[in-house]
XYZ file of N, CA, C and O in Angstrom:
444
model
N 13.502 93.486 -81.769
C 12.675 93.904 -80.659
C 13.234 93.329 -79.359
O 13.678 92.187 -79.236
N 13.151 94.347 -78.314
C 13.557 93.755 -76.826
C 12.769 92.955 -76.189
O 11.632 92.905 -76.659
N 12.945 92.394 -75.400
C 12.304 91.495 -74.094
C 10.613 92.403 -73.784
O 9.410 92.145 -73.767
N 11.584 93.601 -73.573
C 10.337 94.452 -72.704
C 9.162 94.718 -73.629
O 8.034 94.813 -73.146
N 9.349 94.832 -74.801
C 8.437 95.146 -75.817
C 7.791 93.842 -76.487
O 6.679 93.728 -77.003
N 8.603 93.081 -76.362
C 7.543 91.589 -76.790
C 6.408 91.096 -75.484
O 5.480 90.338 -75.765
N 6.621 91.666 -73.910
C 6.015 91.186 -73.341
C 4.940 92.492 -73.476
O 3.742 92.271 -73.654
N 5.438 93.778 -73.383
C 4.397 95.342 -73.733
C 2.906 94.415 -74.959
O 1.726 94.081 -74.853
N 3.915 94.383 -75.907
C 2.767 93.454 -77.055
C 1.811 92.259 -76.923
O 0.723 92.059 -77.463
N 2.615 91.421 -75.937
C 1.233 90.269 -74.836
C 0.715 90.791 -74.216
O -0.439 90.392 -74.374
N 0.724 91.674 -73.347
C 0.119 92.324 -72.551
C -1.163 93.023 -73.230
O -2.332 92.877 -72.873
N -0.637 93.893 -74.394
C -1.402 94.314 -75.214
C -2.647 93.906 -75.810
O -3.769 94.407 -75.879
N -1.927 92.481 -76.359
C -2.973 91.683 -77.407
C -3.948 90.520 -76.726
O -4.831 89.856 -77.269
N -3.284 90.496 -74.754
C -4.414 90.062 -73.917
C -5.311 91.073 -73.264
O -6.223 90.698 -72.527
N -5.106 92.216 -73.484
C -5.765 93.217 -72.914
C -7.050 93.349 -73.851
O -8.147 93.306 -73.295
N -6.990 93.504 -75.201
C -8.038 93.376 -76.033
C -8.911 92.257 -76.063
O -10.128 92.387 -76.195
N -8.345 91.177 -75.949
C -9.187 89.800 -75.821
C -10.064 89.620 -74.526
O -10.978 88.804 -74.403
N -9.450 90.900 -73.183
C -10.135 90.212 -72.404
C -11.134 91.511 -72.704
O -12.149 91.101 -72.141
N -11.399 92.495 -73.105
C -11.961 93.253 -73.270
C -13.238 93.001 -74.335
O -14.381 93.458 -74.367
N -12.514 92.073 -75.176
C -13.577 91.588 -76.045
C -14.669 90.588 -75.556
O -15.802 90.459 -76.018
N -14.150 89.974 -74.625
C -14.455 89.111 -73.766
C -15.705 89.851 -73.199
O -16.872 89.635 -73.523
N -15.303 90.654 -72.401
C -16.263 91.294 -71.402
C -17.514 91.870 -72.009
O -18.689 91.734 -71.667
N -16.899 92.636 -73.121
C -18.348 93.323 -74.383
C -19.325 92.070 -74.598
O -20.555 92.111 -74.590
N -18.441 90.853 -74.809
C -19.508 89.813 -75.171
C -20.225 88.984 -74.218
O -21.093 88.234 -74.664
N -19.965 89.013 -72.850
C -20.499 88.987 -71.858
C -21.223 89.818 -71.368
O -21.911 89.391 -70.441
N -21.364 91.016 -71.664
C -22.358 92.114 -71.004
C -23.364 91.845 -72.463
O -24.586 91.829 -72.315
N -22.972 91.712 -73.362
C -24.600 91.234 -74.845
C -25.169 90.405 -73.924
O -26.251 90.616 -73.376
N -24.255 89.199 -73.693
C -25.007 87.874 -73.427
C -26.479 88.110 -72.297
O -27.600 87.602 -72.307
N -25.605 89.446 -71.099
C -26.202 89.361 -70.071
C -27.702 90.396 -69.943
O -28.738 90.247 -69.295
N -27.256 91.413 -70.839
C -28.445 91.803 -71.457
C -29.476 91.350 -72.337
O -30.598 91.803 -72.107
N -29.315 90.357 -73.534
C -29.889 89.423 -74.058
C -31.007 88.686 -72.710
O -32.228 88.803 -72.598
N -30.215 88.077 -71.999
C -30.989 87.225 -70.874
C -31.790 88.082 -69.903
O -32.770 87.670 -69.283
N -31.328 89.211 -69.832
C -32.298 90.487 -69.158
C -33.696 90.755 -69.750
O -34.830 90.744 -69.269
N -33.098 91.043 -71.197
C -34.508 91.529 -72.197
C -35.954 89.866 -72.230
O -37.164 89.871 -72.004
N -34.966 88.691 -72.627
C -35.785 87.477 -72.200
C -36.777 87.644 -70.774
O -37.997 87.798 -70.732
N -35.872 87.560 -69.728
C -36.234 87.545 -68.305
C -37.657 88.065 -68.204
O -38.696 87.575 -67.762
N -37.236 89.629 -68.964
C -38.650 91.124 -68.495
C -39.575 90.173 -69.944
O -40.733 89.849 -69.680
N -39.180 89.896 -70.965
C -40.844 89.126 -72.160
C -41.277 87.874 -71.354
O -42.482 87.653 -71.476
N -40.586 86.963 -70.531
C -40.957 86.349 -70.260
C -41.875 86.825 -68.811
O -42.833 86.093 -68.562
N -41.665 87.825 -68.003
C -42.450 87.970 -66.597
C -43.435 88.542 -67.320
O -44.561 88.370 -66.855
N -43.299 89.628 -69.037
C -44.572 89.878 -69.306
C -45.434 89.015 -69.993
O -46.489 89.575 -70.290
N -45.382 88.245 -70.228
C -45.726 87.200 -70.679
C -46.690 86.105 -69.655
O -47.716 85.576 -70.084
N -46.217 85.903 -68.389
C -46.567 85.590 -67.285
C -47.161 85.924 -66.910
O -48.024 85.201 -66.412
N -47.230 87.159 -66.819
C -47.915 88.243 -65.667
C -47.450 88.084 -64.356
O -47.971 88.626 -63.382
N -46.688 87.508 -64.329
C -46.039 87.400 -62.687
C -44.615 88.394 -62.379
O -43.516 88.139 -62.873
N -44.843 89.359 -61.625
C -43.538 90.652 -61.742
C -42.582 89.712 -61.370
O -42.739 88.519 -61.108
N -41.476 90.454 -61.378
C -39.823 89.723 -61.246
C -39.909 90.220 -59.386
O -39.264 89.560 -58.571
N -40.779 91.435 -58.929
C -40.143 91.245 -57.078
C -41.273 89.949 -56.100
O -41.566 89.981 -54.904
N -41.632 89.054 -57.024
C -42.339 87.451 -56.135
C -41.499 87.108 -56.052
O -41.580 86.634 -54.919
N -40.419 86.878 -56.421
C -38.712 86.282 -56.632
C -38.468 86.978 -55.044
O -37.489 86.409 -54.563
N -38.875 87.738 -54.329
C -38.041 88.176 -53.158
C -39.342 88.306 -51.984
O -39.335 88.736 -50.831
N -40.164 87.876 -52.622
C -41.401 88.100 -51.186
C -41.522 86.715 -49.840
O -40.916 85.643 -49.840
N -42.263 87.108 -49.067
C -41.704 86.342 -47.928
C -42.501 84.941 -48.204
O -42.535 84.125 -47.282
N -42.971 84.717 -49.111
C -43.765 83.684 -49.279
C -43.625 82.861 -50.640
O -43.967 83.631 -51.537
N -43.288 81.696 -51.141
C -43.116 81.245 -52.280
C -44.591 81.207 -53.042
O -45.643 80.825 -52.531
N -44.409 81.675 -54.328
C -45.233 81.615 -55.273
C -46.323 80.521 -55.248
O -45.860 79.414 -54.971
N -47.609 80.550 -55.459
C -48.064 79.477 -55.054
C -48.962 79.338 -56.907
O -49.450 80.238 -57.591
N -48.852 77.846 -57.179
C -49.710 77.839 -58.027
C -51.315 78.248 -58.217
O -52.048 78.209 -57.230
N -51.862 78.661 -59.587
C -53.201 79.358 -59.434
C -54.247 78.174 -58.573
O -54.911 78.472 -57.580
N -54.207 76.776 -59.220
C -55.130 75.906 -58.749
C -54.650 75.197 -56.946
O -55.043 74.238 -56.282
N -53.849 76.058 -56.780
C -53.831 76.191 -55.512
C -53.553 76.602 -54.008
O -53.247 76.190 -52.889
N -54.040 78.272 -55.167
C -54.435 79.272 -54.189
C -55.759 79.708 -54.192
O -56.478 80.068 -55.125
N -56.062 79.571 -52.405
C -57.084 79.982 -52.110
C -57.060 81.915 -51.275
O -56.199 82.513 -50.629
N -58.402 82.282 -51.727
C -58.186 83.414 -51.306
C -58.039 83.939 -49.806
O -58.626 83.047 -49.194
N -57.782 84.481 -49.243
C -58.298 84.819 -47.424
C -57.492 83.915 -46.806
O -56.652 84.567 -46.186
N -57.300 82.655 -46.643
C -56.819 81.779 -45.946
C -55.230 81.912 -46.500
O -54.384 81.915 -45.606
N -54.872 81.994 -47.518
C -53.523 81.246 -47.748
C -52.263 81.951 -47.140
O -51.169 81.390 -47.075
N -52.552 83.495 -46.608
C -52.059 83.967 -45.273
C -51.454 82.934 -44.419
O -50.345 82.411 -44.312
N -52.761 82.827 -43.773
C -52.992 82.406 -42.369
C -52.392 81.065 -42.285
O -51.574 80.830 -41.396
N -52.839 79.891 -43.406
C -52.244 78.792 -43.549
C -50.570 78.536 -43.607
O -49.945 77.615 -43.082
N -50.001 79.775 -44.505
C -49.073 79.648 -44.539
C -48.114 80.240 -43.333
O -46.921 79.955 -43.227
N -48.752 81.007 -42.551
C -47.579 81.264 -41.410
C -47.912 80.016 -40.585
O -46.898 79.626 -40.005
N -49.273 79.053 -40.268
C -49.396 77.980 -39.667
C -48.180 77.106 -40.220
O -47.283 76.785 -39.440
N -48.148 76.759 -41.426
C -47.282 75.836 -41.775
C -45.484 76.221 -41.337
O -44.601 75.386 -41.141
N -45.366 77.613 -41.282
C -44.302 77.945 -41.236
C -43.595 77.907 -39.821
O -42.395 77.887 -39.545
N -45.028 77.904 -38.783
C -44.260 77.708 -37.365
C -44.469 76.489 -37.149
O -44.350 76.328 -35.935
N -44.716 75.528 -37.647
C -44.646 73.878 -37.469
C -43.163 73.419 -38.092
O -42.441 72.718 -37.383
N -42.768 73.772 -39.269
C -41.522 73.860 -39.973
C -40.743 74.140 -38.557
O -40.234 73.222 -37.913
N -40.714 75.331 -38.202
C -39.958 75.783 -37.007
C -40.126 75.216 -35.920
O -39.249 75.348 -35.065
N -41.133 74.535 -35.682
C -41.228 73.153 -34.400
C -40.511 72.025 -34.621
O -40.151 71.128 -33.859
N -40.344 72.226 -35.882
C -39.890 70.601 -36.121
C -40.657 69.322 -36.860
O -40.112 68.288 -37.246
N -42.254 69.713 -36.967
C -43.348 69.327 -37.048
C -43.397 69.226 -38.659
O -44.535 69.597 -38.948
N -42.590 68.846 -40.042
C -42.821 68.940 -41.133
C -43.867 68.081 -41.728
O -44.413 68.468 -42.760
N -44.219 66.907 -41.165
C -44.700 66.303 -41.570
C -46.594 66.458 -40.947
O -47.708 66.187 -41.395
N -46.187 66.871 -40.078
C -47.348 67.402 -39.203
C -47.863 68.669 -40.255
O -49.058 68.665 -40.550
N -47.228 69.452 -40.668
C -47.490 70.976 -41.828
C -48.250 70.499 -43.095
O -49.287 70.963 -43.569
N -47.235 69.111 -43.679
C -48.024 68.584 -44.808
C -48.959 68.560 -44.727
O -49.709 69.279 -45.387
N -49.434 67.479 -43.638
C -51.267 66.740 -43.590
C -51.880 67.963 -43.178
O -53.079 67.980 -43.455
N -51.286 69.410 -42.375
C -52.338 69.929 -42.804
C -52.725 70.592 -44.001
O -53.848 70.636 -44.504
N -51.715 71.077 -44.379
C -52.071 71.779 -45.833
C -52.582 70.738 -46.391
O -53.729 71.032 -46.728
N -52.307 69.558 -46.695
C -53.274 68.758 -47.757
C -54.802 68.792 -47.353
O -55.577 68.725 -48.307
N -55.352 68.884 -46.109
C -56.351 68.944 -45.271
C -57.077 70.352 -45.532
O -58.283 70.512 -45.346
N -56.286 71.260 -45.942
C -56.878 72.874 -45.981
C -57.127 72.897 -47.510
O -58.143 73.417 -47.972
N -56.319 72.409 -48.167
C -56.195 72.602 -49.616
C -56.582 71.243 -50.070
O -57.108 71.511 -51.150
N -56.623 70.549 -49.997
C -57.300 69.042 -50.687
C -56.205 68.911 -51.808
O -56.526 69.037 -52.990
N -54.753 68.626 -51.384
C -53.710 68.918 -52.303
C -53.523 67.564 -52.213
O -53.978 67.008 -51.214
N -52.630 66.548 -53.506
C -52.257 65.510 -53.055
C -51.039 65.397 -52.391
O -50.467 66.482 -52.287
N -50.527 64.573 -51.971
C -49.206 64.636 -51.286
C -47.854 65.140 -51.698
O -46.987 65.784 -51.107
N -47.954 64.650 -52.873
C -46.669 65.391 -53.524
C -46.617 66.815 -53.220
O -45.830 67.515 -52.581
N -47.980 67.094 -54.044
C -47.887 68.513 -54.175
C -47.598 69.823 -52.959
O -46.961 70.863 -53.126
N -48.546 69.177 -51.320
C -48.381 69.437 -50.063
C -46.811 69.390 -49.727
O -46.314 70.262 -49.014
N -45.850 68.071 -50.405
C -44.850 68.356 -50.081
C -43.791 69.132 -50.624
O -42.868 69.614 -49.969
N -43.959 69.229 -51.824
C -43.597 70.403 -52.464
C -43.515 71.831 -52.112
O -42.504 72.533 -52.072
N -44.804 72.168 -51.851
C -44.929 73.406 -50.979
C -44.233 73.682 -50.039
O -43.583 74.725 -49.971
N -44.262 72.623 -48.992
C -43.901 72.807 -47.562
C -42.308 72.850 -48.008
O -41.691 73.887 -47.765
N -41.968 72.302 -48.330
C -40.188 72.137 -49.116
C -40.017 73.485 -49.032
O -39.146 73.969 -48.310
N -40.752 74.138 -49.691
C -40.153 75.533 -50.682
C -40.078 76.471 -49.367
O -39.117 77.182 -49.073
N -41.337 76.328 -48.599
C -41.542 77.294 -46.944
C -40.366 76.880 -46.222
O -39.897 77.798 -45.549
N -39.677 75.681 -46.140
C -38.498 75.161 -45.509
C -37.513 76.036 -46.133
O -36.838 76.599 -45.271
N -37.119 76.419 -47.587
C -35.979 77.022 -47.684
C -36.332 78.734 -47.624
O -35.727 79.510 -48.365
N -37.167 79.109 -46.850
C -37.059 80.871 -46.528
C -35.910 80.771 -45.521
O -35.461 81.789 -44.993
């Protein structure tokens, strides 16, 4: 066999591997798809909260009517500069403990 045909045959026998490769990467990625959708049904929480302008808020602490309003308050204090000023109030609106106030406000910091 020539030069040209032993490299034709690597070429070959990496062409299948990466191909095999890829089949088993598109299972994997569908596998984690089919999880993803049992687990949001499972939740009850849809997969587009993942893109809304507001981070998910836990049940025991969301309130109804207000959590609007609170949250664009908190969000232009963030934008003042005022983070710590946002906490005490949300802990103040929500009777949250501190952690948890800061937690929140964290998450409104990375929109």
């Amino acid at each position: 066999m020539s030069t040209i045909e032993y490299i034709a045959m690597i070429a070959l026998i990496l062409s299948v591997i990466l191909l095999i490769k890829v089949y088993s990467l598109q299972s994997r990625l569908n596998d984690l798809k089919s999880d993803v959708e049992r687990l949001e049904n499972r939740s009850g929480i849809p997969g587009t909260l993942l893109s809304d302008s507001f981070p998910t808020v836990a049940p025991h602490l969301q309130h109804t009517g207000a959590s609007d309003d609170i949250n664009e308050r908190l969000i232009m204090l963030i934008r003042e500069g005022k983070k710590i000023q946002a906490i005490k109030e949300l802990r103040t609106a929500r009777d949250l403990s501190l952690k948890e106030a800061k937690d929140y406000v964290d998450s409104l910091e990375r929109l």
